Amino acid sequence: MTDQIDKSFLKEMINVYDLLDPLTKDSVGGVEGCAKNKSDFDKINEIYNKYKDDYELDWSFNSTTLKIQFDHPSGTYSNFDKLLLNSSDRRIIPFSNFYIRDIKQIYLMDEEPSGKVGKYIKIINLYNFLKSNADHINENPIAYSLVFLDKKKLIITDEYEASDLVELRNLDDIISKFSDDVLNPKEKKHIFKKALVGYFGGTSEIKLSDVINQFDKICDYINDELDLYMSNFSYETVKKEVEKDKVDFTIRLNKVFSDIQSQLIGVPVSVILAGANLNLIKSNQNSSVLIFSVDAKNFIIFAGILFYAFTLTILIRNQHNTLAALKDEIDSHKKLLEAKHKAIADKFKGSFEQINNRYEHQKKMLLWIDCAVAIAFGLIFILFFYYSFENSYFSFLIMSFVLMIGLFKFYNNYE
């Protein structure tokens, strides 16, 4: 149990330390110093007389040299190493209020601690958390320790030093996770022990300082174990959600192609009709109506085909963008699953691989459709030149070469 030390007494002791100059330790670990003047000497004497009975003070005063000698009274320590020498003080806050002289930090039970004192209080909280999950507590004053049993046994002694007073940033979060009502106490204890014993592997005995200095990594290990348990607990729910998303994405991916099927049916028909209705310039050069020195009928057919090709190209590009947006949504769902259910995310890799395979298939289909449309209307373009201009054989070779170059560039730059 924490002993009571009045905070007014501690504040008066701080005044005593400030009034002594120089302030040193004597051979037995007490304190000695000289008051700066007679007035300060009298103030210290007054404080001594005020509290000597309540705190059993036994101080030595020399009015000639103004030297004062005394042992550190209860609730005051020269440094943290002195405080941590006592096993119980490493596990239990020794006094309701206390003061560490070398760092000039005070702990008051009704105020939020800070600095090294705050770190010390956090370590006390850590120890209590460990104690609440231990299978056995060895209360031997010489070797006080906590025992954890899982597949192996792990013993944690209460040893740590002032140099181990570090910030335990994740402590409150871990304590909070194991304090909620989602898991029953037995399950919580099992998960914590499994993680702690598993983290330290084959080590059978460690110090509390080992836990303190590796606490962030231990927290990650505990969180992984907790996530694994919670994920297994909700596996069926997650599985249903993934299967539902899989069906939904498959339907939407298939729709990318089915939405333009009716428009694509017109491509071969338009090519056949256009090719059959083009007039050859040699047989009609005296009787045909000309537009820009081109047979009017050929020009109108070519213009109509060009507009149809342009419309189909826009439509295919729009479907390609729809496919890309679906891919982003699929990736987003996958990342969300990995973040929320990291422990079981690998079990659903197969479902996402099937969706990705379907995406790649639809992407290739759009590529082939785009390519087929380009070839079809490229042929009409070549036929238009062949039928509409003299030196048609030379024009045919040039336009065929241009079409091949265009298709090659198209393949290389297709997204």
Coordinates of C-alpha atoms in Angstrom, one line a residue:
M1 CA 0.0 0.0 0.0
T2 CA 1.2 3.5 -0.8
D3 CA 2.3 5.5 2.2
Q4 CA 0.9 9.0 2.7
I5 CA 3.3 11.9 2.5
D6 CA 1.8 15.4 2.7
K7 CA 2.6 17.5 -0.3
S8 CA 3.1 20.6 1.8
F9 CA 6.0 18.8 3.5
L10 CA 7.5 17.9 0.2
K11 CA 7.3 21.5 -1.0
E12 CA 9.0 22.6 2.2
M13 CA 11.7 20.0 1.6
I14 CA 12.3 21.5 -1.8
N15 CA 12.8 24.9 -0.2
V16 CA 15.3 23.3 2.2
Y17 CA 17.3 21.8 -0.7
D18 CA 17.2 25.2 -2.5
L19 CA 18.5 27.0 0.6
L20 CA 21.5 24.8 1.1
D21 CA 24.7 25.8 -0.8
P22 CA 26.6 23.8 -1.6
L23 CA 24.4 20.7 -1.3
T24 CA 26.4 17.4 -1.2
K25 CA 26.1 13.8 -0.1
D26 CA 27.9 12.7 2.9
S27 CA 29.7 9.3 3.4
V28 CA 26.5 7.5 4.4
G29 CA 24.3 8.7 1.6
G30 CA 22.6 11.5 3.5
V31 CA 22.7 15.2 2.7
E32 CA 24.8 18.1 4.0
G33 CA 25.1 21.7 3.0
C34 CA 25.5 25.2 4.3
A35 CA 22.9 27.8 4.5
K36 CA 23.7 30.9 2.5
N37 CA 23.1 33.2 5.5
K38 CA 21.7 33.2 9.0
S39 CA 18.2 34.0 7.7
D40 CA 18.2 30.9 5.5
F41 CA 19.6 28.8 8.4
D42 CA 16.7 29.9 10.6
K43 CA 14.1 29.1 7.9
I44 CA 15.5 25.6 7.6
N45 CA 15.4 25.2 11.4
E46 CA 11.8 26.4 11.4
I47 CA 10.8 23.8 8.8
Y48 CA 12.7 21.1 10.8
N49 CA 10.8 21.9 14.0
K50 CA 7.5 22.0 12.2
Y51 CA 7.8 18.5 10.8
K52 CA 10.3 16.6 13.0
D53 CA 7.7 14.8 15.0
D54 CA 5.4 13.8 12.2
Y55 CA 8.2 12.5 10.0
E56 CA 10.7 11.5 12.7
L57 CA 13.4 13.9 11.4
D58 CA 16.8 13.9 13.0
W59 CA 18.9 16.7 11.6
S60 CA 22.2 18.1 12.8
F61 CA 22.6 21.9 12.9
N62 CA 25.8 23.9 13.4
S63 CA 25.0 27.6 14.0
T64 CA 28.6 28.6 13.7
T65 CA 29.3 27.2 10.3
L66 CA 25.6 27.2 9.2
K67 CA 26.1 23.6 8.2
I68 CA 23.1 21.2 8.3
Q69 CA 23.3 17.4 7.9
F70 CA 20.4 15.0 7.5
D71 CA 19.3 11.8 5.8
H72 CA 16.8 12.0 3.0
P73 CA 13.4 12.0 4.7
S74 CA 10.5 9.8 3.6
G75 CA 9.2 10.8 0.2
T76 CA 12.4 12.3 -1.1
Y77 CA 15.2 10.6 -3.1
S78 CA 18.5 11.8 -4.3
N79 CA 17.9 10.2 -7.7
F80 CA 15.8 7.5 -9.4
D81 CA 18.4 4.8 -8.9
K82 CA 18.0 5.2 -5.1
L83 CA 14.2 4.8 -5.5
L84 CA 14.5 1.7 -7.7
L85 CA 16.9 -0.1 -5.3
N86 CA 13.9 -1.3 -3.3
S87 CA 12.0 -4.1 -5.1
S88 CA 8.6 -3.0 -3.9
D89 CA 9.2 0.6 -5.2
R90 CA 9.8 -0.9 -8.7
R91 CA 6.2 -2.3 -8.6
I92 CA 4.2 0.0 -6.3
I93 CA 4.3 3.8 -6.1
P94 CA 6.1 4.2 -2.7
F95 CA 4.4 7.4 -1.5
S96 CA 1.3 9.4 -2.4
N97 CA 3.6 12.2 -3.1
F98 CA 7.4 12.1 -3.6
Y99 CA 10.3 14.2 -4.9
I100 CA 13.4 13.3 -6.9
R101 CA 16.2 15.8 -6.0
D102 CA 18.7 15.5 -8.9
I103 CA 16.1 16.1 -11.6
K104 CA 13.9 18.4 -9.4
Q105 CA 10.7 16.6 -10.3
I106 CA 7.8 16.1 -7.9
Y107 CA 5.0 13.5 -8.0
L108 CA 1.7 14.6 -6.6
M109 CA -1.1 12.0 -6.6
D110 CA -3.8 14.5 -7.5
E111 CA -1.8 15.9 -10.5
E112 CA -0.9 14.5 -13.9
P113 CA 2.8 13.3 -13.8
S114 CA 5.3 14.4 -16.4
G115 CA 8.9 13.9 -17.4
K116 CA 10.8 10.9 -15.8
V117 CA 8.3 10.7 -13.0
G118 CA 5.5 10.3 -15.6
K119 CA 7.5 7.5 -17.3
Y120 CA 8.0 5.8 -14.0
I121 CA 4.2 5.8 -13.3
K122 CA 3.6 4.3 -16.7
I123 CA 6.0 1.5 -15.9
I124 CA 4.1 0.8 -12.7
N125 CA 0.9 0.6 -14.8
L126 CA 2.7 -1.8 -17.2
Y127 CA 3.7 -4.0 -14.3
N128 CA 0.1 -4.1 -13.0
F129 CA -1.2 -5.0 -16.4
L130 CA 1.4 -7.8 -16.7
K131 CA 0.4 -8.9 -13.2
S132 CA -3.3 -9.1 -14.0
N133 CA -2.5 -11.5 -16.9
A134 CA 0.1 -13.7 -15.1
D135 CA -0.6 -17.3 -14.2
H136 CA 1.5 -17.2 -11.0
I137 CA 3.1 -14.5 -8.9
N138 CA 6.2 -15.3 -7.0
E139 CA 6.2 -13.0 -4.0
N140 CA 9.6 -14.0 -2.7
P141 CA 11.1 -10.6 -1.6
I142 CA 14.5 -11.6 -2.9
A143 CA 13.3 -12.7 -6.4
Y144 CA 9.8 -11.2 -7.0
S145 CA 8.6 -12.3 -10.4
L146 CA 5.6 -13.0 -12.6
V147 CA 5.1 -16.4 -14.3
F148 CA 3.4 -16.9 -17.7
L149 CA 2.5 -20.3 -19.0
D150 CA 1.7 -21.1 -22.6
K151 CA 3.5 -23.7 -24.7
K152 CA 6.6 -22.7 -22.7
K153 CA 7.1 -20.9 -19.4
L154 CA 8.2 -17.3 -19.2
I155 CA 9.4 -15.6 -16.0
I156 CA 9.6 -11.8 -15.7
T157 CA 11.5 -10.4 -12.8
D158 CA 10.8 -6.9 -11.5
E159 CA 14.3 -5.6 -12.3
Y160 CA 14.8 -2.3 -14.2
E161 CA 16.9 0.8 -13.7
A162 CA 16.7 4.6 -14.1
S163 CA 18.1 4.3 -17.6
D164 CA 15.1 2.2 -18.5
L165 CA 12.6 5.0 -17.8
V166 CA 11.4 5.5 -21.4
E167 CA 8.1 6.6 -22.9
L168 CA 5.6 3.7 -23.3
R169 CA 3.4 5.3 -26.0
N170 CA 1.3 2.3 -26.8
L171 CA 0.5 1.2 -23.3
D172 CA -2.8 2.9 -22.9
D173 CA -4.0 1.5 -26.3
I174 CA -3.0 -2.1 -25.4
I175 CA -4.7 -1.8 -22.0
S176 CA -7.8 -0.4 -23.6
K177 CA -8.0 -3.2 -26.1
F178 CA -7.9 -5.8 -23.4
S179 CA -10.4 -3.9 -21.3
D180 CA -13.3 -3.9 -23.7
D181 CA -16.3 -6.3 -23.6
V182 CA -15.7 -7.9 -27.0
L183 CA -13.7 -10.8 -25.5
N184 CA -14.3 -12.6 -22.2
P185 CA -11.5 -12.4 -19.6
K186 CA -10.3 -15.9 -20.2
E187 CA -9.8 -15.3 -23.9
K188 CA -8.0 -12.0 -23.3
K189 CA -5.6 -13.6 -20.9
H190 CA -4.9 -16.5 -23.4
I191 CA -4.2 -14.1 -26.3
F192 CA -1.9 -11.9 -24.2
K193 CA 0.1 -14.8 -22.8
K194 CA 0.4 -16.4 -26.2
A195 CA 1.8 -13.2 -27.7
L196 CA 4.1 -12.4 -24.8
V197 CA 5.6 -15.9 -24.5
G198 CA 5.8 -16.2 -28.3
Y199 CA 7.6 -12.9 -28.7
F200 CA 10.4 -13.9 -26.4
G201 CA 10.7 -17.4 -28.1
G202 CA 12.8 -19.9 -26.2
T203 CA 13.9 -17.4 -23.4
S204 CA 12.8 -18.7 -20.1
E205 CA 13.5 -15.7 -17.9
I206 CA 13.7 -12.0 -18.6
K207 CA 13.8 -8.7 -16.7
L208 CA 11.0 -6.1 -16.7
S209 CA 13.6 -3.9 -18.4
D210 CA 13.5 -6.2 -21.4
V211 CA 9.7 -5.7 -21.7
I212 CA 10.1 -1.9 -21.3
N213 CA 12.8 -1.5 -24.0
Q214 CA 11.1 -3.7 -26.5
F215 CA 7.6 -2.6 -25.7
D216 CA 6.7 -1.2 -29.2
K217 CA 7.6 -4.4 -30.9
I218 CA 5.8 -6.5 -28.3
C219 CA 2.7 -4.3 -28.9
D220 CA 2.9 -5.1 -32.6
Y221 CA 3.2 -8.8 -31.9
I222 CA 0.2 -8.6 -29.5
N223 CA -1.9 -6.7 -32.0
D224 CA -1.1 -9.3 -34.7
E225 CA -2.3 -12.1 -32.3
L226 CA -5.4 -10.1 -31.4
D227 CA -6.2 -9.4 -35.1
L228 CA -5.7 -13.1 -35.9
Y229 CA -8.2 -14.1 -33.2
M230 CA -10.7 -11.4 -34.1
S231 CA -10.4 -12.3 -37.8
N232 CA -11.0 -15.9 -37.2
F233 CA -14.0 -14.9 -35.1
S234 CA -15.5 -13.0 -38.0
Y235 CA -14.1 -15.2 -40.9
E236 CA -17.5 -16.3 -42.1
T237 CA -18.8 -12.8 -42.2
V238 CA -15.8 -11.6 -44.1
K239 CA -16.1 -14.6 -46.5
K240 CA -19.7 -13.7 -47.3
E241 CA -18.7 -10.1 -48.0
V242 CA -15.8 -11.1 -50.3
E243 CA -18.0 -13.6 -52.3
K244 CA -20.7 -10.9 -52.7
D245 CA -18.1 -8.4 -53.9
K246 CA -16.6 -11.0 -56.3
V247 CA -20.0 -11.7 -57.9
D248 CA -20.7 -7.9 -58.2
F249 CA -17.3 -7.1 -59.7
T250 CA -17.6 -10.0 -62.2
I251 CA -21.0 -8.8 -63.4
R252 CA -19.7 -5.2 -63.8
L253 CA -16.6 -6.4 -65.6
N254 CA -18.7 -8.5 -68.1
K255 CA -21.0 -5.5 -68.6
V256 CA -18.1 -3.5 -69.9
F257 CA -18.1 -5.6 -73.1
S258 CA -21.8 -6.4 -73.3
D259 CA -22.7 -2.7 -73.2
I260 CA -21.1 -2.2 -76.7
Q261 CA -22.0 -5.5 -78.3
S262 CA -24.9 -4.1 -80.3
Q263 CA -22.8 -1.3 -81.7
L264 CA -20.1 -3.7 -82.7
I265 CA -22.4 -5.9 -84.8
G266 CA -22.7 -3.0 -87.3
V267 CA -18.9 -3.0 -88.0
P268 CA -18.7 -5.9 -90.4
V269 CA -22.0 -4.9 -92.0
S270 CA -20.8 -1.4 -92.6
V271 CA -17.5 -2.6 -94.1
I272 CA -19.3 -5.0 -96.5
L273 CA -21.8 -2.4 -97.6
A274 CA -19.2 0.4 -98.0
G275 CA -16.9 -1.9 -100.0
A276 CA -19.7 -3.0 -102.3
N277 CA -21.0 0.5 -103.0
L278 CA -17.8 2.3 -103.7
N279 CA -17.4 3.4 -107.4
L280 CA -14.2 2.8 -109.3
I281 CA -13.0 6.1 -110.8
K282 CA -12.0 4.7 -114.2
S283 CA -15.4 3.3 -115.0
N284 CA -17.3 6.4 -113.8
Q285 CA -14.9 9.4 -114.3
N286 CA -17.1 11.1 -117.0
S287 CA -20.6 10.5 -115.5
S288 CA -20.1 10.8 -111.7
V289 CA -20.7 14.0 -109.6
L290 CA -17.5 15.1 -107.9
I291 CA -16.8 16.6 -104.5
F292 CA -13.2 17.8 -104.1
S293 CA -12.3 15.8 -107.2
V294 CA -13.7 12.7 -105.6
D295 CA -16.7 10.7 -106.6
A296 CA -19.6 12.1 -104.6
K297 CA -21.0 8.7 -103.7
N298 CA -17.5 7.5 -102.5
F299 CA -17.1 10.7 -100.5
I300 CA -20.4 10.4 -98.7
I301 CA -19.8 6.7 -97.9
F302 CA -16.3 7.5 -96.6
A303 CA -17.6 10.5 -94.5
G304 CA -20.3 8.3 -93.0
I305 CA -17.9 5.5 -92.2
L306 CA -15.4 8.0 -90.7
F307 CA -18.1 9.4 -88.4
Y308 CA -19.1 5.9 -87.4
A309 CA -15.5 5.0 -86.7
F310 CA -15.0 8.1 -84.6
T311 CA -18.1 7.3 -82.6
L312 CA -17.1 3.7 -81.9
T313 CA -13.6 4.9 -80.9
I314 CA -15.0 7.2 -78.3
L315 CA -17.3 4.5 -77.1
I316 CA -14.5 2.0 -76.7
R317 CA -12.3 4.5 -74.9
N318 CA -15.1 5.2 -72.6
Q319 CA -15.4 1.5 -71.8
H320 CA -11.7 1.4 -71.3
N321 CA -11.9 4.2 -68.7
T322 CA -14.8 2.3 -67.0
L323 CA -12.6 -0.8 -66.8
A324 CA -9.8 1.2 -65.3
A325 CA -12.1 2.7 -62.7
L326 CA -13.3 -0.8 -61.8
K327 CA -9.7 -1.9 -61.4
D328 CA -9.1 0.9 -58.9
E329 CA -12.2 -0.1 -57.0
I330 CA -11.0 -3.7 -56.9
D331 CA -7.6 -2.7 -55.6
S332 CA -9.2 -0.5 -53.0
H333 CA -11.4 -3.3 -51.7
K334 CA -8.3 -5.6 -51.5
K335 CA -6.3 -3.0 -49.6
L336 CA -9.2 -2.4 -47.2
L337 CA -9.5 -6.1 -46.6
E338 CA -5.8 -6.4 -45.9
A339 CA -5.9 -3.5 -43.5
K340 CA -9.0 -4.6 -41.5
H341 CA -8.4 -8.3 -41.6
K342 CA -4.7 -8.7 -42.1
A343 CA -4.5 -12.1 -40.4
I344 CA -6.9 -13.8 -42.9
A345 CA -6.4 -11.6 -46.0
D346 CA -4.3 -14.3 -47.6
K347 CA -7.2 -16.7 -47.5
F348 CA -9.1 -14.6 -50.0
K349 CA -6.2 -14.1 -52.5
G350 CA -7.9 -16.7 -54.8
S351 CA -11.1 -14.7 -55.1
F352 CA -9.2 -11.5 -56.0
E353 CA -7.0 -13.4 -58.4
Q354 CA -10.2 -14.6 -60.2
I355 CA -11.5 -11.0 -60.4
N356 CA -8.1 -9.8 -61.7
N357 CA -8.0 -12.5 -64.3
R358 CA -11.5 -11.4 -65.4
Y359 CA -10.3 -7.9 -65.6
E360 CA -7.2 -8.8 -67.7
H361 CA -9.5 -10.8 -70.0
Q362 CA -11.9 -7.9 -70.5
K363 CA -8.9 -5.6 -71.1
K364 CA -7.6 -7.9 -73.9
M365 CA -11.1 -8.1 -75.4
L366 CA -11.3 -4.3 -75.6
L367 CA -7.8 -4.3 -77.2
W368 CA -8.9 -6.8 -79.8
I369 CA -12.1 -4.9 -80.5
D370 CA -10.3 -1.7 -80.8
C371 CA -7.8 -3.3 -83.1
A372 CA -10.6 -5.0 -85.2
V373 CA -12.4 -1.7 -85.6
A374 CA -9.1 0.0 -86.6
I375 CA -8.4 -2.7 -89.2
A376 CA -12.0 -2.6 -90.6
F377 CA -12.1 1.1 -91.1
G378 CA -8.5 1.1 -92.3
L379 CA -9.6 -1.2 -95.1
I380 CA -12.4 1.1 -96.0
F381 CA -9.9 4.0 -96.1
I382 CA -7.6 2.0 -98.4
L383 CA -10.5 1.0 -100.6
F384 CA -11.7 4.6 -100.7
F385 CA -8.3 5.7 -102.1
Y386 CA -8.1 2.7 -104.4
Y387 CA -11.5 3.5 -106.0
S388 CA -11.3 7.3 -105.9
F389 CA -7.9 8.2 -107.3
E390 CA -5.7 7.3 -110.3
N391 CA -2.5 5.3 -109.7
S392 CA -4.6 3.3 -107.4
Y393 CA -2.0 0.5 -107.1
F394 CA 0.6 2.9 -105.8
S395 CA -2.0 4.5 -103.4
F396 CA -3.0 1.1 -102.2
L397 CA 0.6 0.2 -101.2
I398 CA 1.1 3.6 -99.5
M399 CA -2.1 3.4 -97.5
S400 CA -1.5 -0.3 -96.5
F401 CA 1.9 0.7 -95.2
V402 CA 0.4 3.6 -93.3
L403 CA -2.2 1.3 -91.8
M404 CA 0.5 -1.2 -90.6
I405 CA 2.5 1.6 -89.0
G406 CA -0.7 2.9 -87.4
L407 CA -1.5 -0.5 -85.9
F408 CA 2.1 -1.0 -84.7
K409 CA 2.0 2.4 -82.9
F410 CA -1.5 1.6 -81.6
Y411 CA -0.2 -1.7 -79.9
N412 CA 2.8 0.0 -78.4
N413 CA 0.8 2.9 -76.9
Y414 CA -2.3 1.1 -75.9
E415 CA -3.4 1.7 -72.3

